[in-house]
Short mmCIF file of C-alpha atoms in Angstrom, two decimals:
data_model
loop_
_atom_site.label_atom_id
_atom_site.label_comp_id
_atom_site.label_asym_id
_atom_site.label_seq_id
_atom_site.Cartn_x
_atom_site.Cartn_y
_atom_site.Cartn_z
CA MET A 3 -4.97 -45.56 50.49
CA LYS A 4 -8.30 -44.05 50.61
CA TYR A 5 -8.69 -40.21 51.70
CA SER A 6 -11.13 -37.15 52.53
CA VAL A 7 -10.63 -33.84 52.85
CA GLY A 8 -12.20 -31.62 55.17
CA HIS A 9 -11.21 -28.70 57.82
CA THR A 10 -11.45 -27.77 61.55
CA GLY A 11 -14.38 -27.36 63.14
CA ARG A 12 -14.92 -26.14 66.98
CA VAL A 13 -12.42 -27.23 69.65
CA ILE A 14 -14.14 -28.53 72.34
CA LEU A 15 -11.94 -28.38 76.06
CA LEU A 16 -13.19 -31.63 78.04
CA ARG A 17 -11.98 -32.18 81.69
CA LEU A 18 -13.28 -35.57 83.16
CA ASP A 19 -12.50 -36.43 86.84
CA GLU A 20 -12.29 -38.93 89.13
CA GLY A 21 -13.88 -42.00 88.30
CA GLU A 22 -15.44 -41.07 85.39
CA ASP A 23 -15.24 -43.41 82.08
CA VAL A 24 -13.15 -42.27 79.11
CA LEU A 25 -15.24 -43.60 76.05
CA GLU A 26 -18.30 -43.68 77.47
CA SER A 27 -18.02 -39.89 78.26
CA LEU A 28 -16.39 -38.99 74.95
CA GLU A 29 -19.25 -40.96 73.21
CA SER A 30 -21.88 -38.71 75.51
CA LEU A 31 -20.51 -35.34 74.31
CA ALA A 32 -19.97 -36.22 71.21
CA SER A 33 -23.92 -36.95 70.87
CA LYS A 34 -24.73 -33.76 72.65
CA GLU A 35 -22.78 -31.45 70.76
CA HIS A 36 -23.32 -33.54 67.52
CA ILE A 37 -19.54 -33.82 66.97
CA GLU A 38 -19.84 -36.06 63.53
CA SER A 39 -15.74 -36.68 63.32
CA GLY A 40 -13.35 -35.48 64.75
CA ILE A 41 -9.77 -35.91 66.51
CA PHE A 42 -8.92 -35.43 70.10
CA PHE A 43 -6.09 -35.54 72.83
CA VAL A 44 -5.66 -37.12 76.14
CA ILE A 45 -3.13 -36.03 79.19
CA GLY A 46 -4.43 -37.34 82.52
CA SER A 47 -4.20 -40.30 84.70
CA LEU A 48 -6.32 -43.76 84.70
CA LYS A 49 -6.96 -45.77 87.59
CA GLU A 50 -8.94 -48.95 85.51
CA GLY A 51 -8.58 -49.91 82.18
CA SER A 52 -8.37 -52.63 79.62
CA LEU A 53 -5.94 -51.76 76.07
CA VAL A 54 -5.64 -54.41 73.63
CA SER A 55 -2.14 -54.54 72.46
CA GLY A 56 -1.79 -56.39 69.45
CA ALA A 57 -3.14 -59.43 67.76
CA LYS A 58 -1.78 -62.70 68.67
CA THR A 59 -1.41 -63.79 64.95
CA ASP A 60 -0.86 -61.77 61.70
CA GLU A 61 -3.49 -63.77 59.98
CA PRO A 62 -7.26 -63.20 61.16
CA PRO A 63 -9.30 -64.29 63.54
CA VAL A 64 -7.81 -61.12 65.59
CA ILE A 65 -7.19 -62.59 69.11
CA PRO A 66 -6.14 -59.79 71.29
CA PHE A 67 -3.50 -59.44 73.90
CA TRP A 68 -5.38 -57.55 76.80
CA GLN A 69 -3.16 -55.53 79.00
CA ARG A 70 -5.35 -54.81 82.30
CA ILE A 71 -4.57 -51.05 84.30
CA ARG A 72 -5.31 -51.35 88.10
CA LYS A 73 -4.23 -48.65 90.36
CA ASN A 74 -3.40 -44.94 88.79
CA HIS A 75 -1.12 -44.81 85.15
CA GLU A 76 -0.19 -41.75 84.01
CA ILE A 77 -1.69 -41.96 80.22
CA LEU A 78 -0.89 -40.00 77.05
CA GLY A 79 -3.39 -40.72 74.35
CA ILE A 80 -4.48 -39.88 70.52
CA GLY A 81 -8.11 -41.10 69.10
CA ASN A 82 -10.79 -39.92 66.42
CA ILE A 83 -14.77 -39.62 66.62
CA PHE A 84 -16.67 -41.07 63.57
CA GLN A 85 -20.33 -42.14 63.23
CA THR A 86 -21.43 -45.57 63.34
CA GLU A 87 -25.12 -46.15 62.74
CA GLY A 88 -25.64 -42.52 63.27
CA LYS A 89 -24.18 -42.59 66.44
CA PRO A 90 -20.44 -41.29 67.77
CA LYS A 91 -17.80 -44.22 68.38
CA ILE A 92 -14.19 -43.51 69.74
CA HIS A 93 -10.88 -45.01 68.64
CA LEU A 94 -8.25 -44.51 71.40
CA HIS A 95 -4.79 -45.70 71.30
CA ALA A 96 -3.24 -44.56 74.82
CA ALA A 97 0.11 -45.11 76.31
CA ALA A 98 0.04 -45.65 80.26
CA ALA A 99 2.58 -45.39 82.89
CA ARG A 100 3.08 -46.54 86.33
CA GLY A 101 6.35 -46.17 87.68
CA ASP A 102 8.51 -48.01 84.76
CA LYS A 103 6.22 -50.23 83.19
CA VAL A 104 4.66 -48.86 80.37
CA ARG A 105 1.78 -49.90 78.09
CA LEU A 106 0.09 -49.33 75.04
CA GLY A 107 -2.81 -50.18 72.98
CA CYS A 108 -6.24 -49.61 72.09
CA LEU A 109 -8.87 -48.44 75.25
CA ARG A 110 -11.60 -50.52 74.74
CA GLU A 111 -14.24 -51.57 77.63
CA LYS A 112 -14.60 -49.41 80.82
CA SER A 113 -12.33 -47.19 82.05
CA LYS A 114 -12.07 -44.94 85.27
CA VAL A 115 -10.45 -41.55 85.47
CA PHE A 116 -7.91 -41.02 88.32
CA LEU A 117 -8.00 -37.63 89.63
CA VAL A 118 -8.42 -35.77 86.12
CA GLU A 119 -7.96 -36.30 82.22
CA GLU A 120 -7.88 -33.20 80.18
CA ILE A 121 -9.11 -33.86 76.73
CA ILE A 122 -8.90 -31.42 73.96
CA ILE A 123 -11.14 -32.34 70.30
CA PHE A 124 -10.60 -30.75 67.40
CA GLU A 125 -14.36 -31.18 65.57
CA LEU A 126 -13.62 -32.31 61.51
CA LEU A 127 -16.21 -31.10 58.91
CA GLY A 128 -16.67 -32.00 55.23
CA MET A 129 -15.03 -35.85 55.75
CA GLU A 130 -16.67 -38.64 54.11
CA ALA A 131 -16.28 -41.25 56.28
CA ILE A 132 -17.70 -43.48 58.86
CA ARG A 133 -16.88 -46.52 60.94
CA GLU A 134 -18.91 -50.10 59.69
CA LYS A 135 -18.31 -53.68 61.14
CA ASP A 136 -15.90 -55.93 58.52
CA GLN A 137 -17.40 -58.61 58.85
CA ARG A 138 -13.63 -60.76 58.13
CA THR A 139 -12.53 -59.08 61.49
CA GLY A 140 -14.92 -58.02 63.43
CA LEU A 141 -13.54 -54.91 64.00
CA PHE A 142 -15.34 -51.83 63.54
CA LEU A 143 -13.09 -50.49 60.65
CA LEU A 144 -13.02 -46.76 58.99
CA LYS A 145 -14.90 -46.85 55.75
CA ILE A 146 -13.87 -43.42 53.46
CA HIS A 147 -16.37 -43.21 50.64
CA MET B 7 -17.49 -33.52 82.92
CA LYS B 8 -17.10 -29.90 82.46
CA TYR B 9 -15.90 -28.33 78.60
CA SER B 10 -15.98 -25.22 76.99
CA VAL B 11 -15.84 -24.73 73.09
CA GLY B 12 -13.58 -22.46 71.36
CA HIS B 13 -11.77 -22.30 68.01
CA THR B 14 -8.38 -22.47 66.32
CA GLY B 15 -6.12 -19.35 66.64
CA ARG B 16 -2.36 -18.99 65.06
CA VAL B 17 -0.19 -22.16 64.69
CA ILE B 18 3.47 -21.69 65.97
CA LEU B 19 6.13 -23.54 64.55
CA LEU B 20 9.10 -23.86 67.58
CA ARG B 21 12.82 -25.29 67.26
CA LEU B 22 14.16 -25.58 70.46
CA ASP B 23 18.19 -26.45 70.13
CA GLU B 24 20.54 -28.66 72.22
CA GLY B 25 20.64 -27.45 75.40
CA GLU B 26 17.89 -25.62 76.15
CA ASP B 27 14.64 -25.61 78.70
CA VAL B 28 11.54 -27.21 77.37
CA LEU B 29 9.15 -26.16 80.21
CA GLU B 30 10.77 -22.98 80.44
CA SER B 31 11.03 -22.14 76.75
CA LEU B 32 7.45 -22.67 76.03
CA GLU B 33 6.38 -20.46 78.75
CA SER B 34 8.57 -17.79 77.59
CA LEU B 35 6.87 -18.15 74.17
CA ALA B 36 3.81 -17.97 75.64
CA SER B 37 4.25 -15.10 77.39
CA LYS B 38 6.08 -13.41 74.56
CA GLU B 39 3.15 -14.51 72.05
CA HIS B 40 0.62 -14.13 74.39
CA ILE B 41 -0.88 -17.40 73.80
CA GLU B 42 -3.76 -18.12 76.77
CA SER B 43 -4.44 -21.37 75.61
CA GLY B 44 -3.29 -23.81 73.39
CA ILE B 45 -2.54 -27.44 72.73
CA PHE B 46 1.14 -28.55 71.74
CA PHE B 47 2.84 -31.68 70.05
CA VAL B 48 6.34 -32.48 70.63
CA ILE B 49 8.48 -34.62 68.57
CA GLY B 50 12.90 -34.66 69.39
CA SER B 51 15.30 -36.14 71.40
CA LEU B 52 15.61 -35.38 75.42
CA LYS B 53 19.25 -35.52 77.38
CA GLU B 54 17.81 -34.33 80.81
CA GLY B 55 14.50 -34.59 82.62
CA SER B 56 12.07 -35.85 85.20
CA LEU B 57 9.28 -37.42 84.34
CA VAL B 58 6.18 -38.24 87.16
CA SER B 59 4.89 -41.52 86.09
CA GLY B 60 2.09 -42.07 88.39
CA ALA B 61 1.42 -41.45 92.09
CA LYS B 62 2.44 -44.00 94.88
CA THR B 63 -1.19 -44.59 96.16
CA ASP B 64 -4.56 -43.84 94.62
CA GLU B 65 -5.54 -41.73 97.50
CA PRO B 66 -3.93 -38.07 98.57
CA PRO B 67 -1.46 -37.27 99.70
CA VAL B 68 0.14 -37.38 96.05
CA ILE B 69 3.66 -39.27 96.57
CA PRO B 70 5.15 -39.17 92.50
CA PHE B 71 6.81 -42.20 91.29
CA TRP B 72 10.06 -40.03 88.97
CA GLN B 73 11.55 -41.19 86.26
CA ARG B 74 14.91 -39.70 85.38
CA ILE B 75 16.39 -39.00 82.29
CA ARG B 76 19.59 -39.15 81.76
CA LYS B 77 21.54 -39.53 77.84
CA ASN B 78 19.57 -38.97 75.14
CA HIS B 79 16.32 -40.04 74.21
CA GLU B 80 13.78 -40.15 71.17
CA ILE B 81 10.59 -38.29 72.56
CA LEU B 82 7.28 -38.26 71.96
CA GLY B 83 4.66 -35.10 73.82
CA ILE B 84 1.27 -33.66 74.22
CA GLY B 85 0.79 -30.67 75.98
CA ASN B 86 -1.29 -27.88 76.69
CA ILE B 87 -0.91 -24.19 77.89
CA PHE B 88 -3.43 -22.63 80.15
CA GLN B 89 -2.71 -19.21 82.72
CA THR B 90 -2.31 -19.80 86.23
CA GLU B 91 -2.52 -16.27 88.30
CA GLY B 92 -1.81 -14.47 84.79
CA LYS B 93 0.98 -16.23 83.50
CA PRO B 94 1.04 -19.61 81.30
CA LYS B 95 1.79 -22.44 82.48
CA ILE B 96 3.08 -25.78 80.35
CA HIS B 97 1.29 -29.29 80.98
CA LEU B 98 3.32 -31.92 79.07
CA HIS B 99 2.80 -35.32 79.05
CA ALA B 100 5.96 -37.08 77.14
CA ALA B 101 7.10 -41.05 76.20
CA ALA B 102 10.84 -41.01 75.78
CA ALA B 103 13.08 -44.13 74.80
CA ARG B 104 16.17 -45.15 74.89
CA GLY B 105 17.32 -48.47 72.98
CA ASP B 106 14.49 -50.73 74.07
CA LYS B 107 13.84 -49.04 77.33
CA VAL B 108 10.79 -46.89 77.43
CA ARG B 109 9.10 -44.11 80.29
CA LEU B 110 6.19 -42.42 80.06
CA GLY B 111 5.15 -39.54 82.65
CA CYS B 112 4.31 -35.52 83.22
CA LEU B 113 7.63 -33.35 82.67
CA ARG B 114 8.33 -31.31 85.66
CA GLU B 115 11.48 -29.32 86.55
CA LYS B 116 14.47 -28.64 84.20
CA SER B 117 14.87 -30.49 81.07
CA LYS B 118 17.80 -30.21 78.16
CA VAL B 119 16.98 -30.58 74.29
CA PHE B 120 19.44 -33.13 72.88
CA LEU B 121 20.09 -32.15 69.34
CA VAL B 122 16.58 -30.31 68.60
CA GLU B 123 13.16 -30.54 69.81
CA GLU B 124 10.40 -29.58 67.28
CA ILE B 125 7.14 -28.39 68.73
CA ILE B 126 4.18 -27.04 67.20
CA ILE B 127 1.04 -25.56 68.77
CA PHE B 128 -2.38 -24.92 68.14
CA GLU B 129 -3.40 -21.68 69.71
CA LEU B 130 -7.10 -21.86 71.03
CA LEU B 131 -9.34 -19.29 71.16
CA GLY B 132 -12.47 -18.65 73.46
CA MET B 133 -11.61 -21.39 76.24
CA GLU B 134 -13.46 -20.30 79.39
CA ALA B 135 -10.52 -22.12 81.56
CA ILE B 136 -7.81 -21.43 83.60
CA ARG B 137 -5.00 -23.56 85.40
CA GLU B 138 -5.35 -23.92 89.52
CA LYS B 139 -3.95 -24.94 92.75
CA ASP B 140 -6.05 -27.43 94.36
CA GLN B 141 -6.41 -27.61 98.26
CA ARG B 142 -6.35 -31.38 98.45
CA THR B 143 -4.15 -32.37 96.02
CA GLY B 144 -1.44 -29.54 95.86
CA LEU B 145 -1.77 -29.92 91.92
CA PHE B 146 -2.49 -27.15 89.43
CA LEU B 147 -5.94 -28.69 88.00
CA LEU B 148 -7.45 -27.34 84.81
CA LYS B 149 -10.79 -24.95 86.07
CA ILE B 150 -13.42 -24.60 83.61
CA HIS B 151 -15.91 -21.68 84.31
CA MET C 7 15.03 -21.41 69.92
CA LYS C 8 13.45 -20.08 66.70
CA TYR C 9 9.97 -20.37 65.39
CA SER C 10 7.42 -19.42 62.94
CA VAL C 11 3.61 -18.34 62.92
CA GLY C 12 0.75 -20.01 60.92
CA HIS C 13 -2.21 -21.05 60.90
CA THR C 14 -4.19 -24.51 60.00
CA GLY C 15 -5.07 -25.46 55.92
CA ARG C 16 -7.34 -28.30 55.59
CA VAL C 17 -7.32 -31.50 56.94
CA ILE C 18 -6.67 -34.49 55.49
CA LEU C 19 -8.09 -38.05 56.62
CA LEU C 20 -6.23 -40.74 55.32
CA ARG C 21 -6.84 -44.69 55.48
CA LEU C 22 -3.97 -47.10 54.99
CA ASP C 23 -4.49 -50.96 54.24
CA GLU C 24 -2.63 -54.16 55.11
CA GLY C 25 0.62 -53.72 53.36
CA GLU C 26 0.98 -50.04 52.53
CA ASP C 27 4.22 -48.14 53.81
CA VAL C 28 3.78 -45.56 55.95
CA LEU C 29 6.48 -42.84 54.72
CA GLU C 30 6.34 -43.74 51.26
CA SER C 31 2.48 -43.33 51.30
CA LEU C 32 2.77 -40.05 53.75
CA GLU C 33 5.36 -38.23 50.89
CA SER C 34 2.93 -39.58 48.23
CA LEU C 35 -0.12 -38.26 49.18
CA ALA C 36 1.74 -34.99 50.59
CA SER C 37 3.26 -34.42 46.67
CA LYS C 38 -0.20 -34.94 45.31
CA GLU C 39 -2.30 -32.99 47.58
CA HIS C 40 0.86 -30.16 47.44
CA ILE C 41 1.25 -30.43 51.14
CA GLU C 42 3.76 -27.97 51.69
CA SER C 43 3.81 -28.21 55.65
CA GLY C 44 1.71 -30.05 58.00
CA ILE C 45 1.38 -31.89 61.45
CA PHE C 46 -0.29 -35.40 61.36
CA PHE C 47 -1.34 -38.31 64.27
CA VAL C 48 -1.43 -41.81 63.90
CA ILE C 49 -3.39 -44.75 65.00
CA GLY C 50 -3.48 -47.97 63.98
CA SER C 51 -0.96 -51.12 63.68
CA LEU C 52 2.22 -52.22 62.01
CA LYS C 53 3.57 -55.39 60.94
CA GLU C 54 7.06 -54.09 60.05
CA GLY C 55 8.97 -50.94 60.85
CA SER C 56 12.38 -49.79 62.11
CA LEU C 57 12.31 -47.02 64.97
CA VAL C 58 15.51 -45.22 65.93
CA SER C 59 15.72 -45.01 69.59
CA GLY C 60 17.91 -42.46 70.56
CA ALA C 61 21.92 -42.32 69.64
CA LYS C 62 24.50 -44.13 71.76
CA THR C 63 26.59 -41.33 72.57
CA ASP C 64 25.94 -37.58 73.36
CA GLU C 65 28.27 -36.18 71.09
CA PRO C 66 28.27 -36.49 67.00
CA PRO C 67 28.61 -38.96 65.13
CA VAL C 68 25.17 -40.23 65.88
CA ILE C 69 25.28 -43.63 66.12
CA PRO C 70 21.70 -45.04 66.33
CA PHE C 71 20.14 -47.51 68.48
CA TRP C 72 17.84 -49.70 66.21
CA GLN C 73 14.40 -51.04 67.20
CA ARG C 74 13.02 -53.86 64.80
CA ILE C 75 9.08 -54.23 64.97
CA ARG C 76 8.09 -57.65 63.50
CA LYS C 77 4.67 -59.20 63.90
CA ASN C 78 1.80 -56.91 64.17
CA HIS C 79 1.95 -53.87 67.37
CA GLU C 80 -0.41 -51.21 68.06
CA ILE C 81 0.80 -48.25 67.53
CA LEU C 82 0.26 -44.17 68.27
CA GLY C 83 2.39 -41.53 66.13
CA ILE C 84 3.05 -37.71 65.87
CA GLY C 85 4.80 -36.44 62.51
CA ASN C 86 5.34 -33.54 60.56
CA ILE C 87 5.59 -32.53 56.89
CA PHE C 88 7.96 -30.25 55.67
CA GLN C 89 9.86 -29.67 52.58
CA THR C 90 13.48 -30.79 51.52
CA GLU C 91 15.07 -29.87 48.07
CA GLY C 92 10.92 -29.21 46.94
CA LYS C 93 9.76 -32.60 48.03
CA PRO C 94 7.77 -33.11 50.85
CA LYS C 95 9.84 -35.11 53.90
CA ILE C 96 7.88 -36.91 57.06
CA HIS C 97 9.52 -36.88 60.15
CA LEU C 98 7.35 -39.17 62.60
CA HIS C 99 7.97 -40.49 66.06
CA ALA C 100 5.69 -43.88 67.29
CA ALA C 101 5.23 -45.93 70.38
CA ALA C 102 4.28 -49.47 69.44
CA ALA C 103 3.41 -52.39 71.61
CA ARG C 104 3.12 -56.09 71.61
CA GLY C 105 1.79 -57.70 74.85
CA ASP C 106 3.72 -55.95 77.19
CA LYS C 107 6.73 -54.87 75.05
CA VAL C 108 6.75 -51.10 74.54
CA ARG C 109 9.38 -49.49 71.96
CA LEU C 110 9.28 -46.01 70.77
CA GLY C 111 11.46 -44.17 68.55
CA CYS C 112 11.66 -42.53 64.96
CA LEU C 113 10.08 -44.17 62.31
CA ARG C 114 12.74 -44.48 59.17
CA GLU C 115 12.83 -46.96 55.77
CA LYS C 116 10.15 -49.72 54.77
CA SER C 117 7.50 -50.35 57.34
CA LYS C 118 3.98 -52.56 56.67
CA VAL C 119 0.69 -51.56 58.01
CA PHE C 120 -1.27 -54.31 59.84
CA LEU C 121 -5.14 -54.11 59.00
CA VAL C 122 -5.01 -50.27 58.67
CA GLU C 123 -3.31 -47.04 59.74
CA GLU C 124 -5.92 -44.25 60.86
CA ILE C 125 -3.99 -40.87 60.10
CA ILE C 126 -5.05 -37.49 60.46
CA ILE C 127 -3.13 -34.72 58.54
CA PHE C 128 -3.56 -31.10 59.50
CA GLU C 129 -1.83 -28.57 56.86
CA LEU C 130 -0.21 -25.73 58.29
CA LEU C 131 0.15 -22.48 56.28
CA GLY C 132 2.45 -19.43 56.37
CA MET C 133 5.34 -21.72 57.77
CA GLU C 134 8.14 -20.46 56.99
CA ALA C 135 10.70 -23.47 57.17
CA ILE C 136 12.19 -26.54 55.59
CA ARG C 137 14.32 -29.54 56.19
CA GLU C 138 18.03 -29.44 55.45
CA LYS C 139 20.78 -31.60 55.36
CA ASP C 140 22.83 -30.82 58.42
CA GLN C 141 26.57 -31.15 57.68
CA ARG C 142 27.92 -32.06 61.39
CA THR C 143 25.44 -35.06 62.21
CA GLY C 144 23.84 -35.65 58.86
CA LEU C 145 20.71 -35.41 59.89
CA PHE C 146 17.77 -33.39 57.65
CA LEU C 147 17.20 -30.90 60.52
CA LEU C 148 14.03 -28.29 60.47
CA LYS C 149 15.39 -24.82 59.34
CA ILE C 150 12.98 -21.86 60.09
CA HIS C 151 14.13 -18.97 58.18
#
């Protein structure tokens, strides 16, 4: 267990529209508004996306299960923003449903909003943390000083 | 992408009891406490509810998939509060499970709490946003000034 | 409906590592940092855990459905911290997925982190609430003064 104590800063309400890319839009906004650390919440719909939903074995190397989203899904997600090499990096876990089929995982690569995505970001101040590439797993892990 | 920058206000811890209606209770509390904008988080159980879990096609008109909750389900939800024609309107996405069956969608219409619902609302101040009926889709979409 | 109005305090960013226990770690941190009330958000992975995903009947006694997590799952969770007899008690609802299998429920008993768990806790100040054992159901329910 490692932890860092900080406090809330600005809150940003963000609306993404049809066809926009979720991770790219969040990174671009975080850069523009100089958000170093943050947590955000997503509700909306997605018509394209890729979720990593676990690793095939409990030992490295991490070989992911992929779930591909095609056609519109309702989503609910929780993510965070920390810096990697001076640039904001997004980590977002989302659940997605279409009819009675539900998926859940870590959103990666390209995605496309369906209709609208409503995102609320809480900026966090005073956090002594960055995201750094871990040699053993190849993942960008949170490093708390 | 459109966004508005604000900050946190009050935080309200809300407990709903057996049989209470989730959306109606939240709208009533938001009116009484004059919460113009907010984000909230729900954990608890629901014994009745209706979730929209996607649209049948990616093109309008939006014809929803419905998932009906009967008997008690554990739930987890994220929602927001914005004003429509001067009154608070709730937008809530929730995942619900009973045994190994999981559903996810946008909670609509009537619902009934099972045992208890624990809700924490963060009031947001300074947000220049309302929810307005969109002619093309018939949905109440978030409009950021 | 009962509610209490407060405001945000500190924000704590917590990283749990491989093999750590989620509920135990959160209770231990809350004790050490004197967090009386809070809400937290979890994204990461879990390789062991037990979820209560509903009760078998809508009438007491509450006989739970259990979902057991074995092998690594991606997770997303929302929880809160309130005091029971002067000690912090955690209530956490989480969704967990491995491949195309998704589960959701109330995390109980022992659990084990896979790789890493990223948790962000918002301390809540001014909340007049504790968690107390309810005689009828045997559950620790939130009591708002």
